[in-house]
Amino acid sequence: MISYSESCRDPNLFGPWFAEESWGTWRVLDKALFGEPLDEAELATFKALTGRGEAPEQPVSEAWLICGRRSGKDVKAASIAAYLATIGEEIFNFRQFLTRGERGVVQLLAVDRDQARVCLGYLRAMFEQPLLEQMVSNAVADGIELTNGLGIEITTNNQRRVRGRTVIAAVFDEVAFWSSENSVSPDEDVYRAVLPAMATIPNAMLIGISSPHARKGLLYRQYRKHYGKPGKVLVVQAPTWVMNPTLPRDGEFLSQAFEDDPASAAAEYGAQFRTDIEAFVTREVVEACVTSGARERPRVSNASYRAFVDPSGGSNDSMTLAIAHPDGNKAVLDAIRERKPPFSPESVVEEFCTLLKSYGISEVTGDRYAGEWPRERFRAHGIAYRLAEKPRSDLYRDMLPVLNSGKADLLDNDRMVNQLVGLERRVARGGRESIDHAPNGHDDIANAVAGAISLCAKKAEQPMAVFGTYGRMDKNPFHRAYRSQ
């Protein structure tokens, strides 16, 4: 039976994609994944890529391929999925472990719909090869059903697509950059979901293939745990110029990339986890500030409400609004609104203004997005629009001591929690720090909430009359947090 490494050189199978000598380093990994013997030169390459002294003698159960951009990861991922669902079935006889009427699947889970379409394009092209084409029983929207009773599915990273299935192999494409509207750690969630789905299939294989990002998440955890160590979990770390010699390190493109942004280039092309990006706040800190079951709080007559809006044009980002009020030494979050695109900005402004008036609010603060239009539209509905004095990074920075000290009373809103926990602290060249969402993530709700909390802190700082004299509320924690920035 033909091996995977042989199939990648066979012109009737995957050879048209991998025949060139620039795929030479990949051929070493093609063998190592399935426990094929390596010659002396191949073993030296393997040791350099994995930090291991010996190559696997059996197929691995998990492989985590940490490779720079332009290494050929997507097309490799598609070929592995195609091989395991066809020739792999003949070698490992996956069907014997399926019950009658059950269809086993090879799943390729991508970072987003666009990336899934790229991988699906490769897969469909591979199944136009005559030897593979005859195995297609049905081409469906997100994959291919095969005559051997198996199927290949290409979709986004959603744990619901994994649960209740029998998975004979899974490929996690660009797993370091997975994001989800409903989870701050979709990589870990999908991983935990797929392991039971593969548990009844001997020789089932899980492959994660990605460029690295920050020192967090599933890919980094597996790297820390398994890199350079023997066992059935193989971790590879290889820069672009090693996996794809057509982009040499001293060439014009990569030289310019490293000159422009060394930290970014070291991750994107050098396959090094970023040391200039760290998590902003832990889930434990945020959840400690959440009042369980509090979805929204009604207006209280003696409260002084503040509101912050994150506008959007209605085509890409959500438009969000947060309302809060100071209560003693706490900032209490009262209401959150989010409208996802597509939407009419005019109708959303009208809706938000109605909510603001219900809390007795006549003024909203927001950023400088899109120039004058948010200010005009809010004014048209009787709400003054003030420009925020600080950029969002400063709002997040001001919010952190309030969260850490438990001086925020937040609503029970999963999307808010996930966005706050998903924020990243980045240090740019020159030492300037910024706080923003991760790649492919969102922070529209988080920005509005941070703005509303900041307004409560600012309100607490303002001078007030006390027995005929004026003094600042120096004992108020909001005042100390605000003044310390």
Short mmCIF file of C-alpha atoms in Angstrom, two decimals:
data_model
loop_
_atom_site.label_atom_id
_atom_site.label_comp_id
_atom_site.label_asym_id
_atom_site.label_seq_id
_atom_site.Cartn_x
_atom_site.Cartn_y
_atom_site.Cartn_z
CA MET A 1 0.00 0.00 0.00
CA ILE A 2 1.35 3.41 -0.92
CA SER A 3 2.59 5.55 1.96
CA TYR A 4 1.74 9.20 2.48
CA SER A 5 5.25 10.30 1.56
CA GLU A 6 5.04 8.27 -1.67
CA SER A 7 1.60 9.65 -2.48
CA CYS A 8 3.02 13.18 -2.27
CA ARG A 9 5.41 12.33 -5.11
CA ASP A 10 3.03 10.20 -7.18
CA PRO A 11 1.78 12.18 -10.22
CA ASN A 12 -1.53 10.30 -10.03
CA LEU A 13 -2.16 11.38 -6.44
CA PHE A 14 -0.66 14.48 -4.79
CA GLY A 15 2.51 14.75 -6.86
CA PRO A 16 1.32 17.73 -8.93
CA TRP A 17 1.29 19.82 -5.75
CA PHE A 18 4.49 18.56 -4.11
CA ALA A 19 6.80 17.33 -6.87
CA GLU A 20 9.21 20.28 -6.78
CA GLU A 21 12.41 20.00 -4.77
CA SER A 22 11.36 22.97 -2.63
CA TRP A 23 9.13 20.48 -0.76
CA GLY A 24 12.19 18.49 0.37
CA THR A 25 11.91 19.39 4.06
CA TRP A 26 8.22 18.53 4.06
CA ARG A 27 9.09 15.04 2.75
CA VAL A 28 10.97 14.34 5.97
CA LEU A 29 7.85 15.20 7.95
CA ASP A 30 5.67 13.22 5.54
CA LYS A 31 7.62 10.14 6.59
CA ALA A 32 7.90 10.97 10.28
CA LEU A 33 4.15 11.47 10.71
CA PHE A 34 3.49 7.88 9.73
CA GLY A 35 6.56 6.27 11.29
CA GLU A 36 8.47 5.58 8.08
CA PRO A 37 12.24 5.03 8.38
CA LEU A 38 14.48 8.04 7.76
CA ASP A 39 17.93 7.96 6.22
CA GLU A 40 20.87 9.71 7.85
CA ALA A 41 20.31 13.06 6.15
CA GLU A 42 16.57 12.97 6.80
CA LEU A 43 17.15 12.10 10.46
CA ALA A 44 19.44 15.12 10.84
CA THR A 45 16.71 17.35 9.40
CA PHE A 46 14.13 15.73 11.67
CA LYS A 47 16.25 16.37 14.77
CA ALA A 48 16.71 20.01 13.81
CA LEU A 49 12.95 20.52 13.35
CA THR A 50 11.74 18.63 16.42
CA GLY A 51 14.53 18.69 19.02
CA ARG A 52 14.11 14.92 19.33
CA GLY A 53 16.90 12.37 19.17
CA GLU A 54 14.94 9.60 17.49
CA ALA A 55 12.23 9.56 14.84
CA PRO A 56 8.88 7.82 15.48
CA GLU A 57 8.68 4.17 14.45
CA GLN A 58 4.86 4.18 14.43
CA PRO A 59 2.30 6.71 13.20
CA VAL A 60 1.90 9.55 15.67
CA SER A 61 -1.39 10.14 17.46
CA GLU A 62 -0.93 13.92 17.44
CA ALA A 63 1.33 16.21 15.45
CA TRP A 64 1.68 19.97 15.98
CA LEU A 65 3.41 21.58 13.03
CA ILE A 66 4.49 25.12 13.93
CA CYS A 67 5.64 26.63 10.65
CA GLY A 68 6.14 30.13 9.32
CA ARG A 69 3.84 31.77 6.80
CA ARG A 70 4.12 30.77 3.15
CA SER A 71 5.32 27.32 4.19
CA GLY A 72 2.54 25.52 2.31
CA LYS A 73 0.49 24.65 5.38
CA ASP A 74 -2.99 24.81 3.82
CA VAL A 75 -2.26 22.59 0.84
CA LYS A 76 -0.46 20.13 3.11
CA ALA A 77 -3.44 20.06 5.46
CA ALA A 78 -5.78 19.29 2.56
CA SER A 79 -3.55 16.47 1.29
CA ILE A 80 -3.32 14.84 4.73
CA ALA A 81 -7.10 14.91 5.04
CA ALA A 82 -7.51 13.41 1.55
CA TYR A 83 -4.93 10.69 2.20
CA LEU A 84 -6.36 9.57 5.54
CA ALA A 85 -9.90 9.35 4.14
CA THR A 86 -8.85 7.25 1.14
CA ILE A 87 -5.59 5.31 1.25
CA GLY A 88 -5.42 5.68 5.02
CA GLU A 89 -8.71 3.80 5.30
CA GLU A 90 -7.20 0.89 3.37
CA ILE A 91 -4.14 0.83 5.63
CA PHE A 92 -5.80 1.31 9.01
CA ASN A 93 -9.25 -0.13 8.19
CA PHE A 94 -11.11 2.57 10.08
CA ARG A 95 -14.48 1.21 8.95
CA GLN A 96 -14.21 -1.90 11.10
CA PHE A 97 -14.65 0.33 14.13
CA LEU A 98 -17.82 2.00 12.82
CA THR A 99 -21.27 0.67 13.56
CA ARG A 100 -23.60 -0.16 10.73
CA GLY A 101 -24.88 3.01 9.04
CA GLU A 102 -22.29 5.21 10.75
CA ARG A 103 -20.11 7.48 8.61
CA GLY A 104 -16.67 8.29 9.93
CA VAL A 105 -15.30 11.70 9.04
CA VAL A 106 -11.99 13.39 8.50
CA GLN A 107 -12.45 16.96 9.65
CA LEU A 108 -10.34 19.91 8.59
CA LEU A 109 -11.20 22.81 10.87
CA ALA A 110 -10.10 26.22 9.63
CA VAL A 111 -9.65 29.60 11.31
CA ASP A 112 -12.58 31.21 9.43
CA ARG A 113 -14.86 30.77 6.42
CA ASP A 114 -12.38 32.32 4.00
CA GLN A 115 -9.63 29.95 5.08
CA ALA A 116 -12.05 27.03 4.93
CA ARG A 117 -12.85 27.92 1.31
CA VAL A 118 -9.13 27.94 0.48
CA CYS A 119 -8.66 24.47 1.95
CA LEU A 120 -11.84 23.23 0.28
CA GLY A 121 -10.53 24.46 -3.06
CA TYR A 122 -7.34 22.43 -2.63
CA LEU A 123 -9.31 19.37 -1.57
CA ARG A 124 -11.68 19.46 -4.52
CA ALA A 125 -8.78 19.92 -6.93
CA MET A 126 -7.07 16.87 -5.46
CA PHE A 127 -10.20 14.79 -5.96
CA GLU A 128 -10.16 15.70 -9.64
CA GLN A 129 -7.22 13.31 -9.95
CA PRO A 130 -8.65 10.23 -11.77
CA LEU A 131 -7.60 7.75 -9.05
CA LEU A 132 -9.32 9.80 -6.37
CA GLU A 133 -12.25 11.05 -8.44
CA GLN A 134 -13.68 7.55 -8.73
CA MET A 135 -14.00 7.43 -4.93
CA VAL A 136 -16.32 10.46 -4.76
CA SER A 137 -19.94 9.55 -4.16
CA ASN A 138 -21.20 13.06 -3.46
CA ALA A 139 -19.67 16.53 -3.37
CA VAL A 140 -21.41 18.55 -0.67
CA ALA A 141 -21.14 22.22 0.26
CA ASP A 142 -18.50 21.74 2.94
CA GLY A 143 -16.71 18.61 1.79
CA ILE A 144 -16.84 15.29 0.01
CA GLU A 145 -18.61 11.99 0.72
CA LEU A 146 -16.69 8.93 -0.41
CA THR A 147 -17.69 5.52 -1.72
CA ASN A 148 -15.80 3.83 1.14
CA GLY A 149 -18.30 5.13 3.69
CA LEU A 150 -16.11 7.94 4.99
CA GLY A 151 -16.41 11.67 4.47
CA ILE A 152 -14.22 14.76 4.54
CA GLU A 153 -15.60 17.92 6.12
CA ILE A 154 -13.99 21.34 5.95
CA THR A 155 -15.52 23.89 8.25
CA THR A 156 -14.69 26.53 10.85
CA ASN A 157 -13.56 25.82 14.40
CA ASN A 158 -16.88 25.00 16.03
CA GLN A 159 -17.04 22.35 18.71
CA ARG A 160 -20.67 21.64 17.80
CA ARG A 161 -19.46 20.22 14.46
CA VAL A 162 -17.34 17.70 16.36
CA ARG A 163 -19.71 16.51 19.06
CA GLY A 164 -21.81 13.47 18.22
CA ARG A 165 -19.53 12.47 15.34
CA THR A 166 -17.01 9.68 14.91
CA VAL A 167 -13.82 11.39 13.82
CA ILE A 168 -11.08 9.24 12.34
CA ALA A 169 -8.77 12.19 11.82
CA ALA A 170 -8.82 15.92 12.50
CA VAL A 171 -6.67 18.69 11.09
CA PHE A 172 -6.61 21.99 12.99
CA ASP A 173 -5.57 24.61 10.43
CA GLU A 174 -4.00 27.85 11.78
CA VAL A 175 -5.08 26.81 15.27
CA ALA A 176 -3.10 29.59 16.99
CA PHE A 177 -5.48 32.14 15.46
CA TRP A 178 -8.84 30.52 16.12
CA SER A 179 -11.51 32.83 17.46
CA SER A 180 -15.14 32.43 18.40
CA GLU A 181 -18.06 34.68 19.30
CA ASN A 182 -18.97 32.33 22.13
CA SER A 183 -15.66 31.24 23.62
CA VAL A 184 -12.39 32.84 24.63
CA SER A 185 -10.56 29.55 24.01
CA PRO A 186 -12.15 27.79 21.01
CA ASP A 187 -8.93 25.86 20.38
CA GLU A 188 -9.10 24.20 23.79
CA ASP A 189 -12.87 23.68 23.50
CA VAL A 190 -12.61 21.93 20.12
CA TYR A 191 -9.64 19.87 21.29
CA ARG A 192 -11.56 18.64 24.32
CA ALA A 193 -14.53 17.84 22.09
CA VAL A 194 -12.59 15.98 19.39
CA LEU A 195 -10.66 13.62 21.67
CA PRO A 196 -13.78 11.62 22.71
CA ALA A 197 -14.93 11.64 19.07
CA MET A 198 -11.68 9.86 18.13
CA ALA A 199 -11.42 7.63 21.19
CA THR A 200 -13.02 4.52 19.62
CA ILE A 201 -10.84 4.62 16.48
CA PRO A 202 -7.37 3.07 16.84
CA ASN A 203 -4.76 4.96 14.80
CA ALA A 204 -6.95 8.07 14.67
CA MET A 205 -4.75 11.08 14.07
CA LEU A 206 -4.94 14.72 15.16
CA ILE A 207 -2.78 17.27 13.37
CA GLY A 208 -2.47 20.94 14.29
CA ILE A 209 -0.75 23.07 11.67
CA SER A 210 -0.23 26.77 12.21
CA SER A 211 2.02 29.77 12.43
CA PRO A 212 2.62 30.68 16.09
CA HIS A 213 1.18 33.64 17.95
CA ALA A 214 1.31 34.57 21.63
CA ARG A 215 2.58 32.32 24.41
CA LYS A 216 -0.87 31.04 25.28
CA GLY A 217 -3.50 28.65 23.96
CA LEU A 218 -3.52 25.05 22.81
CA LEU A 219 -0.63 25.26 20.34
CA TYR A 220 1.71 26.84 22.87
CA ARG A 221 0.63 24.41 25.59
CA GLN A 222 1.37 21.41 23.39
CA TYR A 223 4.67 22.96 22.35
CA ARG A 224 5.72 23.44 25.97
CA LYS A 225 4.62 19.95 26.92
CA HIS A 226 5.93 17.89 24.01
CA TYR A 227 8.59 19.70 21.99
CA GLY A 228 11.84 17.73 21.97
CA LYS A 229 10.35 14.84 23.92
CA PRO A 230 9.76 11.25 22.76
CA GLY A 231 6.26 9.85 22.49
CA LYS A 232 3.28 9.68 20.18
CA VAL A 233 2.83 13.46 20.17
CA LEU A 234 5.19 15.10 17.68
CA VAL A 235 5.91 18.84 17.72
CA VAL A 236 7.70 20.52 14.82
CA GLN A 237 9.00 24.10 14.81
CA ALA A 238 10.32 25.36 11.49
CA PRO A 239 10.75 28.82 9.92
CA THR A 240 9.49 29.72 6.48
CA TRP A 241 12.88 29.59 4.78
CA VAL A 242 13.44 26.00 5.95
CA MET A 243 10.03 24.74 4.82
CA ASN A 244 10.00 26.84 1.65
CA PRO A 245 13.50 27.50 0.27
CA THR A 246 12.05 29.74 -2.46
CA LEU A 247 11.84 32.42 0.28
CA PRO A 248 15.42 32.57 1.60
CA ARG A 249 16.09 34.29 4.90
CA ASP A 250 18.58 36.67 3.31
CA GLY A 251 16.26 37.42 0.38
CA GLU A 252 14.70 40.82 -0.17
CA PHE A 253 11.21 39.93 1.08
CA LEU A 254 12.15 38.39 4.44
CA SER A 255 15.00 40.82 5.05
CA GLN A 256 12.55 43.71 4.67
CA ALA A 257 9.97 42.00 6.92
CA PHE A 258 12.50 41.56 9.72
CA GLU A 259 13.71 45.13 9.32
CA ASP A 260 10.18 46.59 9.43
CA ASP A 261 8.92 44.65 12.46
CA PRO A 262 11.36 42.14 13.99
CA ALA A 263 8.95 40.80 16.62
CA SER A 264 6.15 40.19 14.13
CA ALA A 265 8.48 38.68 11.51
CA ALA A 266 10.07 36.36 14.07
CA ALA A 267 6.62 34.89 14.71
CA GLU A 268 5.10 34.98 11.25
CA TYR A 269 8.16 33.76 9.37
CA GLY A 270 10.60 32.57 12.03
CA ALA A 271 7.99 30.34 13.75
CA GLN A 272 8.84 31.78 17.18
CA PHE A 273 6.11 32.43 19.73
CA ARG A 274 5.76 36.13 20.39
CA THR A 275 7.26 37.48 23.58
CA ASP A 276 5.81 40.97 23.09
CA ILE A 277 2.18 39.86 23.49
CA GLU A 278 0.63 38.77 26.77
CA ALA A 279 -2.89 38.27 28.08
CA PHE A 280 -4.42 41.47 29.45
CA VAL A 281 -6.61 40.08 32.24
CA THR A 282 -7.45 36.60 33.47
CA ARG A 283 -10.86 34.99 33.27
CA GLU A 284 -10.85 34.54 37.04
CA VAL A 285 -10.52 38.29 37.63
CA VAL A 286 -13.33 39.16 35.20
CA GLU A 287 -15.70 36.46 36.42
CA ALA A 288 -15.17 37.54 40.02
CA CYS A 289 -16.72 40.89 39.04
CA VAL A 290 -19.79 39.34 37.37
CA THR A 291 -23.12 39.18 39.19
CA SER A 292 -24.52 35.80 38.20
CA GLY A 293 -27.90 36.00 36.46
CA ALA A 294 -27.83 39.80 36.11
CA ARG A 295 -28.54 40.34 32.40
CA GLU A 296 -29.67 43.96 32.74
CA ARG A 297 -30.45 46.29 35.61
CA PRO A 298 -33.48 48.61 35.68
CA ARG A 299 -33.15 52.32 36.25
CA VAL A 300 -32.75 53.45 39.86
CA SER A 301 -34.09 56.90 40.67
CA ASN A 302 -31.10 58.23 42.61
CA ALA A 303 -28.36 56.89 40.30
CA SER A 304 -26.30 59.07 37.96
CA TYR A 305 -25.91 57.12 34.72
CA ARG A 306 -23.12 57.34 32.17
CA ALA A 307 -22.98 55.77 28.69
CA PHE A 308 -20.30 54.92 26.15
CA VAL A 309 -20.88 53.93 22.52
CA ASP A 310 -18.58 52.19 20.03
CA PRO A 311 -20.04 53.22 16.64
CA SER A 312 -19.87 51.18 13.46
CA GLY A 313 -20.88 51.74 9.87
CA GLY A 314 -22.91 48.54 9.81
CA SER A 315 -20.86 46.40 7.43
CA ASN A 316 -17.96 44.93 9.43
CA ASP A 317 -17.95 45.51 13.19
CA SER A 318 -20.74 45.48 15.72
CA MET A 319 -22.11 48.73 17.11
CA THR A 320 -22.23 48.61 20.89
CA LEU A 321 -23.46 50.63 23.85
CA ALA A 322 -22.79 50.26 27.58
CA ILE A 323 -24.54 52.07 30.44
CA ALA A 324 -23.14 52.19 33.98
CA HIS A 325 -23.35 54.20 37.18
CA PRO A 326 -21.11 54.74 40.23
CA ASP A 327 -22.43 53.24 43.46
CA GLY A 328 -20.22 54.11 46.41
CA ASN A 329 -16.80 52.73 45.53
CA LYS A 330 -18.02 50.55 42.65
CA ALA A 331 -18.82 50.98 38.99
CA VAL A 332 -22.07 49.15 38.28
CA LEU A 333 -22.74 48.04 34.72
CA ASP A 334 -26.45 48.36 33.97
CA ALA A 335 -27.04 47.61 30.29
CA ILE A 336 -25.25 46.37 27.18
CA ARG A 337 -26.45 46.56 23.60
CA GLU A 338 -24.78 45.02 20.57
CA ARG A 339 -26.02 45.06 17.01
CA LYS A 340 -24.09 42.84 14.64
CA PRO A 341 -23.61 43.70 10.96
CA PRO A 342 -25.25 44.13 8.63
CA PHE A 343 -27.51 46.81 10.06
CA SER A 344 -28.73 50.33 9.39
CA PRO A 345 -26.66 52.77 11.48
CA GLU A 346 -29.58 55.19 11.57
CA SER A 347 -31.98 52.63 13.05
CA VAL A 348 -29.41 51.47 15.61
CA VAL A 349 -28.72 55.06 16.71
CA GLU A 350 -32.46 55.57 17.17
CA GLU A 351 -32.71 52.35 19.22
CA PHE A 352 -29.73 53.31 21.38
CA CYS A 353 -31.12 56.80 21.99
CA THR A 354 -34.42 55.34 23.17
CA LEU A 355 -32.53 53.19 25.68
CA LEU A 356 -30.40 56.13 26.83
CA LYS A 357 -33.46 58.27 27.48
CA SER A 358 -35.05 55.46 29.49
CA TYR A 359 -32.12 55.80 31.92
CA GLY A 360 -32.41 59.59 31.97
CA ILE A 361 -29.21 60.03 29.96
CA SER A 362 -28.88 63.06 27.71
CA GLU A 363 -25.22 62.64 26.72
CA VAL A 364 -23.19 59.71 25.38
CA THR A 365 -19.42 59.44 24.99
CA GLY A 366 -17.81 57.67 22.05
CA ASP A 367 -14.69 57.48 19.93
CA ARG A 368 -13.92 59.49 16.81
CA TYR A 369 -15.07 56.79 14.39
CA ALA A 370 -16.32 57.99 10.99
CA GLY A 371 -15.91 61.67 11.69
CA GLU A 372 -19.06 63.68 12.25
CA TRP A 373 -21.87 61.24 11.42
CA PRO A 374 -22.32 59.64 14.87
CA ARG A 375 -22.45 63.06 16.51
CA GLU A 376 -25.00 64.33 14.00
CA ARG A 377 -27.27 61.30 14.27
CA PHE A 378 -27.24 61.18 18.07
CA ARG A 379 -27.91 64.94 18.24
CA ALA A 380 -30.82 64.48 15.83
CA HIS A 381 -32.40 62.17 18.43
CA GLY A 382 -31.79 64.53 21.32
CA ILE A 383 -28.59 62.97 22.69
CA ALA A 384 -25.33 64.94 22.84
CA TYR A 385 -22.26 63.07 21.63
CA ARG A 386 -18.96 63.75 23.40
CA LEU A 387 -15.65 62.58 21.98
CA ALA A 388 -13.71 60.28 24.28
CA GLU A 389 -10.63 61.93 25.74
CA LYS A 390 -8.61 58.72 25.62
CA PRO A 391 -7.99 56.00 23.02
CA ARG A 392 -9.27 52.51 23.73
CA SER A 393 -5.89 51.21 24.97
CA ASP A 394 -5.96 53.82 27.73
CA LEU A 395 -9.56 52.94 28.59
CA TYR A 396 -8.57 49.30 29.00
CA ARG A 397 -5.51 50.27 31.03
CA ASP A 398 -7.66 52.41 33.35
CA MET A 399 -10.17 49.59 33.76
CA LEU A 400 -7.62 46.98 34.85
CA PRO A 401 -7.08 48.15 38.47
CA VAL A 402 -10.85 48.48 38.87
CA LEU A 403 -11.29 44.85 37.79
CA ASN A 404 -8.35 43.59 39.84
CA SER A 405 -9.68 45.25 42.99
CA GLY A 406 -13.21 43.93 42.45
CA LYS A 407 -14.59 47.47 42.18
CA ALA A 408 -16.63 46.69 39.06
CA ASP A 409 -20.05 45.03 39.19
CA LEU A 410 -20.48 43.51 35.74
CA LEU A 411 -23.45 41.95 33.99
CA ASP A 412 -23.69 38.24 33.27
CA ASN A 413 -22.84 38.46 29.57
CA ASP A 414 -20.67 35.72 28.06
CA ARG A 415 -19.66 37.74 25.01
CA MET A 416 -18.48 40.58 27.22
CA VAL A 417 -16.46 38.20 29.40
CA ASN A 418 -14.93 36.47 26.38
CA GLN A 419 -13.95 39.76 24.77
CA LEU A 420 -12.38 41.13 27.95
CA VAL A 421 -10.43 37.93 28.56
CA GLY A 422 -9.41 37.80 24.89
CA LEU A 423 -7.69 41.19 24.99
CA GLU A 424 -3.94 41.21 24.43
CA ARG A 425 -1.26 43.54 25.73
CA ARG A 426 1.32 44.31 23.01
CA VAL A 427 4.61 46.14 23.24
CA ALA A 428 5.61 47.80 19.98
CA ARG A 429 9.04 48.93 18.89
CA GLY A 430 10.21 51.73 21.13
CA GLY A 431 8.40 50.28 24.14
CA ARG A 432 4.96 51.72 23.42
CA GLU A 433 2.21 49.49 24.79
CA SER A 434 -1.18 48.89 23.21
CA ILE A 435 -4.15 46.77 24.26
CA ASP A 436 -6.40 45.28 21.61
CA HIS A 437 -8.22 42.12 20.57
CA ALA A 438 -6.33 39.12 19.22
CA PRO A 439 -6.15 38.44 15.47
CA ASN A 440 -9.59 37.44 14.15
CA GLY A 441 -11.13 38.54 17.45
CA HIS A 442 -13.48 41.36 18.44
CA ASP A 443 -13.63 43.88 21.27
CA ASP A 444 -16.67 46.02 20.41
CA ILE A 445 -18.51 45.16 23.64
CA ALA A 446 -15.33 45.30 25.71
CA ASN A 447 -14.56 48.80 24.43
CA ALA A 448 -18.00 50.13 25.33
CA VAL A 449 -17.86 48.55 28.79
CA ALA A 450 -14.37 49.92 29.46
CA GLY A 451 -15.54 53.37 28.39
CA ALA A 452 -18.58 53.28 30.67
CA ILE A 453 -16.48 52.14 33.64
CA SER A 454 -13.95 54.89 32.94
CA LEU A 455 -16.75 57.48 32.95
CA CYS A 456 -17.86 56.25 36.37
CA ALA A 457 -14.29 56.65 37.65
CA LYS A 458 -14.07 60.13 36.17
CA LYS A 459 -17.40 61.10 37.75
CA ALA A 460 -16.09 59.97 41.14
CA GLU A 461 -12.98 62.14 40.71
CA GLN A 462 -14.85 65.42 40.20
CA PRO A 463 -14.80 67.91 43.13
CA MET A 464 -17.85 67.94 45.36
CA ALA A 465 -19.11 70.27 48.12
CA VAL A 466 -18.57 68.99 51.66
CA PHE A 467 -19.66 71.25 54.56
CA GLY A 468 -18.92 74.40 52.62
CA THR A 469 -15.45 73.37 51.43
CA TYR A 470 -14.28 71.63 48.29
CA GLY A 471 -12.12 68.55 48.23
CA ARG A 472 -11.37 65.59 46.04
CA MET A 473 -12.58 62.12 46.90
CA ASP A 474 -9.04 60.90 47.55
CA LYS A 475 -10.21 57.79 49.33
CA ASN A 476 -12.28 56.65 46.39
CA PRO A 477 -10.49 53.77 44.55
CA PHE A 478 -11.70 55.12 41.21
CA HIS A 479 -9.95 58.40 41.93
CA ARG A 480 -6.70 56.62 42.81
CA ALA A 481 -6.89 54.37 39.74
CA TYR A 482 -7.67 57.29 37.44
CA ARG A 483 -5.00 59.61 38.87
CA SER A 484 -2.30 56.91 38.82
CA GLN A 485 -2.45 56.48 35.05
#
